[in-house]
Tab-separated table of C-alpha atoms in Angstrom:
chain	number	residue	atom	x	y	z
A	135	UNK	CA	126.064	90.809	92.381
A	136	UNK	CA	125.659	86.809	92.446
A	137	UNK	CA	125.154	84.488	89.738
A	138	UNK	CA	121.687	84.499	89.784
A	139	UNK	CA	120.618	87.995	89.427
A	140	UNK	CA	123.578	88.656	87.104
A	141	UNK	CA	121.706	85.632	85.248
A	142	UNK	CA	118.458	87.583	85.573
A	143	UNK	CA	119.894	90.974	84.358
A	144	UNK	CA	121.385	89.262	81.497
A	145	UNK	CA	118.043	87.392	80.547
A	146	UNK	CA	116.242	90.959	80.876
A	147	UNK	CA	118.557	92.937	79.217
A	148	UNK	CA	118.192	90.085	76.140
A	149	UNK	CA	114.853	90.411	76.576
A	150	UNK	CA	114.879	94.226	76.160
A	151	UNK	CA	117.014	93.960	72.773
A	152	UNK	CA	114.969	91.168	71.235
A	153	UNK	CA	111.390	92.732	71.615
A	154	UNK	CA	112.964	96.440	70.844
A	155	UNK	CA	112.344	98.257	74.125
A	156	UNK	CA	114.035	100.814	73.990
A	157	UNK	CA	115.585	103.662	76.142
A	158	UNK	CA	113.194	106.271	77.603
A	159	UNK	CA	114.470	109.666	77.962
A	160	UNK	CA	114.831	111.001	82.086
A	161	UNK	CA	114.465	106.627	82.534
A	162	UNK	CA	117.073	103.885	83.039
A	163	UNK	CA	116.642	101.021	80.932
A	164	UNK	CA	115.459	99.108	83.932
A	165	UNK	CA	112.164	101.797	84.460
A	166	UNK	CA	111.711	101.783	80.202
A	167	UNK	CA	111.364	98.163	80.069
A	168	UNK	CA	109.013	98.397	83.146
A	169	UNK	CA	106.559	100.929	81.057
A	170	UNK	CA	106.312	98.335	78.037
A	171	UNK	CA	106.046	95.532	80.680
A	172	UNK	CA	102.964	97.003	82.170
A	173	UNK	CA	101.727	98.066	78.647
A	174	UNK	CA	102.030	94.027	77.294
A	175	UNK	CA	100.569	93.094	80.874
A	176	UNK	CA	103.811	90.750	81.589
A	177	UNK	CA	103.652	90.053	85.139
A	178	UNK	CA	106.254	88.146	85.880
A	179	UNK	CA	108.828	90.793	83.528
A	180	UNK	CA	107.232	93.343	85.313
A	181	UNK	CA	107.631	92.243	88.875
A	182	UNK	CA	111.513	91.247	88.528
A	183	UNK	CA	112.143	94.973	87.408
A	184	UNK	CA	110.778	96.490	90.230
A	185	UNK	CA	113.335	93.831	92.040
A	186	UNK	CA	116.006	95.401	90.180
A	187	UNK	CA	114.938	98.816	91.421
A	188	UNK	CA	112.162	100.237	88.675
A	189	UNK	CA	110.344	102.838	90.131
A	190	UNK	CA	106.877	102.089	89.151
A	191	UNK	CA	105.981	106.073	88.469
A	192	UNK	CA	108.475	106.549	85.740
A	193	UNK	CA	107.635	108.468	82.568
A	194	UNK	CA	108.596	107.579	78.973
A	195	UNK	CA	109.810	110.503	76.832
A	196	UNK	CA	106.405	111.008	75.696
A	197	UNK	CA	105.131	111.090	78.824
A	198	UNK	CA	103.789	107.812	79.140
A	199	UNK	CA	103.376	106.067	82.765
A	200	UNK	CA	103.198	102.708	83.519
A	201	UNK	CA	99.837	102.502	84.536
A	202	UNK	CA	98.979	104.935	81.558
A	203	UNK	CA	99.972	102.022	79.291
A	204	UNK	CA	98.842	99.459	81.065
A	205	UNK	CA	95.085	101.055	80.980
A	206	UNK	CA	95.497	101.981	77.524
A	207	UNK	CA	96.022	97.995	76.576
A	208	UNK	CA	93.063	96.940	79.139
A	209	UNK	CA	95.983	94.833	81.434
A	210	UNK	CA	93.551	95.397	84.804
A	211	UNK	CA	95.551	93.331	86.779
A	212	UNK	CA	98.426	95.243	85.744
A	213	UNK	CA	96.077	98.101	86.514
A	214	UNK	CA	95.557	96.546	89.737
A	215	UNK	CA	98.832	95.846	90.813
A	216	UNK	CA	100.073	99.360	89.862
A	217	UNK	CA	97.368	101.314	92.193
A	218	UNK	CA	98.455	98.509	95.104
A	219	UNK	CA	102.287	100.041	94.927
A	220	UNK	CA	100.104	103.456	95.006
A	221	UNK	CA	101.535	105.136	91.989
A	222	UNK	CA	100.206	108.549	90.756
A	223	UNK	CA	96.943	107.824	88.895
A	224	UNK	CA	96.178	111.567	88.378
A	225	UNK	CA	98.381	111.887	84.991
């Protein structure tokens, strides 16, 4: 891994302890922090996930999808951007 994405990881990872996401059951950390990503409507935390290898159709332990969460907080451009990477949007 170089510097930079090692320096990216790190930064997430940080990220992922500071805010309190925490670990979905059945999900890496990587597709967990994607789920509250799209739920906040963070773009940018969002897109450097699915860089990392996120799958965008992930479920939470409760059951909870990306785009689920994003709808559920009104992020439409989230919204948006999750129906362009043509997720399931049927539950």
């Amino acid at each position: 891994m170089d510097r930079k994405r090692t320096g990216v990881v790190v930064a997430i990872m940080l990220l992922s302890l500071l805010l309190g996401w925490g670990r979905a059951y059945g999900a890496t950390d990587d597709d967990s922090s994607l789920i509250e990503a799209a739920g906040r409507g963070d773009i940018r935390i969002f897109n450097m996930m699915l860089a990392m290898g996120a799958h965008p159709d992930v479920r939470d332990a409760g059951g909870n999808s990306a785009i689920l969460m994003a709808a559920y907080h009104g992020r439409r451009n989230m919204v948006r951007r999750l129906i362009a990477l043509h997720v399931n949007v049927n539950g």
